[in-house]
Coordinates of C-alpha atoms in Angstrom, one line a residue:
M305 CA -0.1 0.0 0.0
H306 CA 1.6 3.2 -1.2
A307 CA 0.9 6.5 0.6
L308 CA -0.2 9.2 -2.1
Q309 CA 1.1 12.8 -1.3
T310 CA -1.6 15.3 -1.9
E311 CA -2.0 18.9 -0.8
L312 CA -5.5 20.7 -0.3
A313 CA -4.1 24.4 -0.2
G314 CA -3.7 24.5 -4.0
T315 CA -6.9 23.1 -5.0
Q316 CA -9.0 24.9 -2.2
N317 CA -7.0 28.3 -3.0
T318 CA -6.8 28.9 0.8
Q319 CA -4.8 27.9 3.9
I320 CA -8.0 26.7 5.7
A321 CA -10.8 24.7 4.3
F322 CA -14.1 23.4 5.7
I323 CA -15.6 20.6 3.6
E324 CA -18.8 19.0 4.2
R325 CA -19.1 15.4 2.4
K326 CA -22.1 13.5 1.9
S327 CA -20.8 10.5 -0.2
P328 CA -19.2 7.1 0.4
Y329 CA -15.8 7.8 2.3
N330 CA -13.3 6.0 0.2
S331 CA -10.2 8.0 0.3
P332 CA -6.8 6.5 -0.8
F333 CA -4.0 5.8 1.7
H334 CA -2.4 9.4 1.5
Y335 CA -0.8 12.2 3.3
H336 CA -0.5 16.0 3.1
P337 CA 0.9 19.2 4.7
E338 CA -2.4 20.2 6.1
L339 CA -3.7 19.0 9.5
E340 CA -7.0 17.5 9.3
L341 CA -9.8 17.5 11.8
V342 CA -12.6 15.0 11.1
Y343 CA -16.2 14.6 12.4
I344 CA -17.9 11.5 11.3
K345 CA -21.8 12.6 11.6
E346 CA -23.0 9.4 9.6
G347 CA -21.3 6.2 8.5
N348 CA -19.0 3.6 9.5
G349 CA -16.0 1.5 8.2
K350 CA -12.3 1.1 8.3
R351 CA -9.8 3.7 9.3
I352 CA -6.1 3.5 8.9
I353 CA -3.6 6.2 10.3
G354 CA -0.1 5.5 10.2
D355 CA 0.4 1.9 11.2
K356 CA -2.8 1.8 13.1
S357 CA -5.8 0.0 11.5
D358 CA -9.1 0.5 13.4
S359 CA -12.8 0.9 12.7
F360 CA -14.6 4.3 12.6
N361 CA -18.3 4.9 13.5
A362 CA -20.9 7.8 13.7
G363 CA -19.9 10.4 16.4
D364 CA -16.3 9.9 15.9
V365 CA -13.9 13.0 15.9
V366 CA -10.2 12.2 14.7
F367 CA -7.2 14.9 14.5
V368 CA -4.7 13.8 11.9
G369 CA -1.5 15.7 12.0
S370 CA 0.7 17.2 9.0
N371 CA 2.0 14.4 6.7
L372 CA 0.8 11.5 8.8
P373 CA -0.7 8.8 6.1
H374 CA -4.1 7.8 6.5
E375 CA -7.1 6.2 4.9
W376 CA -10.9 5.9 5.4
K377 CA -13.2 3.4 3.7
N378 CA -16.7 2.6 4.3
V379 CA -17.7 -0.9 5.1
G380 CA -19.3 -3.1 2.5
E381 CA -19.6 -2.3 -1.3
P382 CA -22.5 -0.7 -3.2
T383 CA -25.1 -2.9 -4.7
K384 CA -28.0 -2.5 -7.1
N385 CA -30.5 -2.0 -4.6
S386 CA -28.0 0.4 -2.4
P387 CA -25.7 2.1 -4.7
N388 CA -24.5 4.6 -2.3
L389 CA -23.2 3.7 1.1
P390 CA -24.3 6.3 3.8
S391 CA -21.5 8.6 4.8
H392 CA -21.8 12.2 6.2
S393 CA -18.8 14.0 7.4
I394 CA -17.3 17.5 8.2
V395 CA -13.8 18.0 7.7
A396 CA -11.4 21.1 8.5
Y397 CA -8.1 21.3 6.6
F398 CA -5.4 24.0 7.7
N399 CA -1.8 24.6 7.7
K400 CA 0.0 25.2 10.8
E401 CA 1.9 28.0 9.2
V402 CA -1.4 29.9 8.7
F403 CA -0.6 31.2 12.1
S404 CA 3.1 32.9 12.5
K405 CA 5.9 31.3 14.6
D406 CA 5.5 34.2 17.1
F407 CA 2.0 33.3 17.7
Y408 CA 2.9 29.6 18.8
N409 CA 5.7 31.2 21.1
L410 CA 3.2 33.0 23.0
R411 CA 2.7 31.8 26.6
E412 CA -1.1 31.7 25.9
S413 CA -0.7 29.4 22.8
Y414 CA 1.9 27.0 24.0
K415 CA -0.8 24.4 24.7
I416 CA -2.2 24.7 21.1
N417 CA 1.4 24.3 19.7
S418 CA 1.7 21.0 21.8
L419 CA -1.7 19.9 20.5
L420 CA -0.6 20.3 16.9
N421 CA 2.7 18.5 17.6
K422 CA 0.7 15.7 19.4
A423 CA -1.6 15.4 16.1
G424 CA 1.6 14.0 14.3
R425 CA 0.5 10.8 16.2
G426 CA -3.1 10.9 15.1
I427 CA -5.5 11.9 17.9
K428 CA -9.0 10.3 18.6
V429 CA -11.2 12.6 20.8
N430 CA -13.3 10.9 23.5
G431 CA -16.1 11.4 25.9
E432 CA -17.9 14.6 26.5
T433 CA -15.1 16.7 24.4
R434 CA -16.1 14.4 21.3
Q435 CA -19.6 15.4 21.5
I436 CA -18.9 19.2 22.1
V437 CA -16.3 19.0 19.2
G438 CA -18.9 17.5 16.8
R439 CA -21.5 20.3 17.6
K440 CA -18.9 23.0 16.9
M441 CA -18.0 21.4 13.7
E442 CA -21.6 21.5 12.5
E443 CA -21.6 25.2 13.6
L444 CA -18.7 25.8 11.8
L445 CA -20.7 25.3 8.4
E446 CA -23.0 28.1 9.3
K447 CA -20.2 30.7 10.0
K448 CA -18.7 32.6 7.4
D449 CA -15.2 34.5 6.8
F450 CA -13.3 35.3 10.0
E451 CA -16.1 33.8 12.1
R452 CA -14.7 30.2 10.9
I453 CA -11.2 31.0 11.8
I454 CA -12.6 32.0 15.3
G455 CA -14.7 28.8 15.3
L456 CA -11.6 26.7 14.5
M457 CA -9.6 28.4 17.2
E458 CA -12.2 27.5 19.8
I459 CA -12.2 24.0 18.9
L460 CA -8.4 23.8 19.1
H461 CA -8.5 25.5 22.5
L462 CA -11.0 23.0 23.8
L463 CA -8.8 20.1 22.4
S464 CA -5.6 21.6 23.9
I465 CA -7.1 21.7 27.3
S466 CA -8.9 18.4 27.3
N467 CA -7.7 15.2 29.1
E468 CA -9.9 12.9 26.8
L469 CA -7.5 12.6 23.8
E470 CA -6.1 9.2 22.8
C471 CA -3.0 9.0 20.4
L472 CA -3.3 6.6 17.9
V473 CA 0.1 5.8 16.6
Y474 CA 3.0 4.8 18.5
E475 CA 5.4 7.7 19.2
G476 CA 8.3 6.3 17.1
Y477 CA 6.3 6.0 13.9
H478 CA 8.0 7.2 11.1
G479 CA 5.0 7.5 8.5
T480 CA 6.3 10.4 6.3
L481 CA 9.1 8.1 5.1
I482 CA 6.7 5.8 3.3
D483 CA 6.4 7.9 -0.1
K484 CA 10.3 7.6 -0.3
I485 CA 10.4 3.9 0.1
P486 CA 10.1 1.3 -2.7
D487 CA 6.9 -0.4 -3.2
R488 CA 8.4 -3.5 -2.2
L489 CA 9.2 -2.1 1.3
T490 CA 5.6 -0.7 1.6
E491 CA 4.4 -4.1 1.1
V492 CA 6.3 -5.3 4.0
F493 CA 4.7 -2.4 6.1
N494 CA 1.2 -3.5 4.9
Y495 CA 2.0 -7.0 5.8
V496 CA 3.4 -6.2 9.4
T497 CA 0.2 -4.0 10.0
T498 CA -2.0 -6.9 9.2
N499 CA 0.0 -9.8 10.8
Y500 CA 1.9 -8.4 13.6
H501 CA 0.1 -10.9 15.8
E502 CA 2.0 -13.9 13.7
D503 CA 5.4 -15.2 14.2
I504 CA 7.2 -12.8 11.4
T505 CA 10.7 -14.1 10.5
L506 CA 13.4 -12.1 8.7
V507 CA 13.2 -14.7 5.8
S508 CA 9.3 -14.3 5.4
V509 CA 9.6 -10.3 5.1
A510 CA 12.5 -10.5 2.9
K511 CA 10.9 -12.8 0.6
I512 CA 7.9 -10.3 0.4
A513 CA 10.3 -7.5 -0.5
H514 CA 12.0 -9.9 -3.3
L515 CA 15.4 -9.6 -1.4
T516 CA 17.8 -11.8 0.4
P517 CA 17.7 -11.3 4.1
P518 CA 21.1 -9.3 4.3
A519 CA 20.0 -7.2 1.3
F520 CA 16.7 -6.4 3.1
C521 CA 18.2 -5.5 6.2
R522 CA 20.5 -3.0 4.6
M523 CA 17.7 -1.5 2.5
F524 CA 15.4 -1.3 5.6
K525 CA 18.1 0.2 7.7
Q526 CA 19.0 2.8 4.9
K527 CA 15.3 3.8 4.4
T528 CA 14.0 4.1 7.7
K529 CA 17.1 4.8 9.9
R530 CA 16.4 1.7 12.1
N531 CA 16.4 -2.0 11.9
F532 CA 13.3 -4.2 11.1
F533 CA 12.7 -5.6 14.4
S534 CA 12.7 -2.2 16.1
Y535 CA 9.9 -1.3 13.7
L536 CA 8.1 -4.6 14.3
N537 CA 8.1 -4.0 18.0
E538 CA 6.9 -0.6 17.5
V539 CA 3.6 -2.0 15.8
R540 CA 3.1 -4.7 18.5
I541 CA 3.6 -2.5 21.3
S542 CA 1.3 0.1 19.8
N543 CA -1.5 -2.5 19.3
A544 CA -0.8 -3.9 22.8
C545 CA -1.4 -0.4 24.3
K546 CA -4.8 -0.4 22.7
F547 CA -5.7 -3.8 23.9
L548 CA -4.7 -3.0 27.3
M549 CA -7.1 0.2 27.2
E550 CA -10.0 -1.2 25.3
T551 CA -10.2 -5.0 26.2
G552 CA -10.5 -7.1 29.3
Y553 CA -7.8 -9.6 28.1
N554 CA -5.0 -10.4 31.0
I555 CA -1.7 -9.5 30.3
S556 CA -0.8 -12.9 28.7
E557 CA -3.5 -12.8 26.4
V558 CA -2.5 -9.5 25.2
A559 CA 1.0 -10.5 24.8
F560 CA 0.1 -13.5 22.5
N561 CA -2.5 -11.4 20.5
C562 CA 0.5 -9.0 19.7
G563 CA 2.9 -11.8 18.6
Y564 CA 4.9 -12.4 21.9
R565 CA 5.2 -15.9 22.6
T566 CA 6.7 -15.5 26.1
L567 CA 5.2 -13.1 28.7
S568 CA 8.9 -12.3 30.1
N569 CA 9.7 -10.9 26.5
F570 CA 6.6 -9.0 26.2
N571 CA 7.0 -7.2 29.5
K572 CA 10.5 -6.4 28.6
F573 CA 9.8 -4.9 25.3
F574 CA 6.9 -3.0 26.7
K575 CA 8.6 -1.4 29.6
K576 CA 11.6 -0.4 27.3
S577 CA 8.9 1.2 24.9
T578 CA 6.7 2.9 27.4
G579 CA 8.5 3.1 30.7
L580 CA 5.7 1.2 32.5
S581 CA 4.8 -2.5 33.0
P582 CA 1.9 -3.6 31.1
K583 CA -0.1 -3.8 34.1
A584 CA 0.9 -0.3 35.5
Y585 CA 0.1 1.2 32.0
R586 CA -3.4 -0.3 32.1
E587 CA -4.0 1.2 35.5
K588 CA -2.9 4.4 34.6
A589 CA -4.9 4.4 31.4
L590 CA -8.1 3.4 33.4
A591 CA -7.8 5.7 36.1

């Protein structure tokens, strides 16, 4: 799966754009310099942000950072009796540079600057904040001219002070490299995203890339500045965090479902990546 580079500013002739979509949501895997705030008013399907695959449903609010690869696809296929899958979304696009560097250096703006940086990992908005932002996104459509900018700033301020935000992508993810990597390596990324829970060997991924294991290791390190198994562990730990927060699986089940065959190995890599044991991470996340 190859990430396409796009740019909204040129097509919209503006640094800030607000779009209401009432059509099947089937964007390609792509990225763009603009940040993207999405409110799903109606519809459901599959969402991929960086290396994290998940479902989306009506009411979801997601904030995608600059140059973070992502994709949205409705569930199912159109049929003769139902040619159009229901989907209704409101999307705000804007460049961080629309506000000056001096603006972000203000004491009053540092939380918004921190929010925009955090959006580089993709943010899912939860709880009451999600409901409020959804309503404000609908209100943006009724606003005009500078009122829209004020409305967007109100939303960004609300998000910057909320404790109901969830980062979707592991901190070490290097998604902006995808467009620069040969297609045979993006096939490896796609394979890992889908099969991270399986026993993935160097021989198997080298075969997918049509390379010998030594040649694959050299290419992977050259293009991503890290070794393959560091990347594999990032994907597995990222999914383990999600399992710990969203399921009732015990620690051993989480480890197995994320591709770790021994609990001690899982605990070691998890603490190295997050600074916490799996148990402590769950307790902190659910507190």
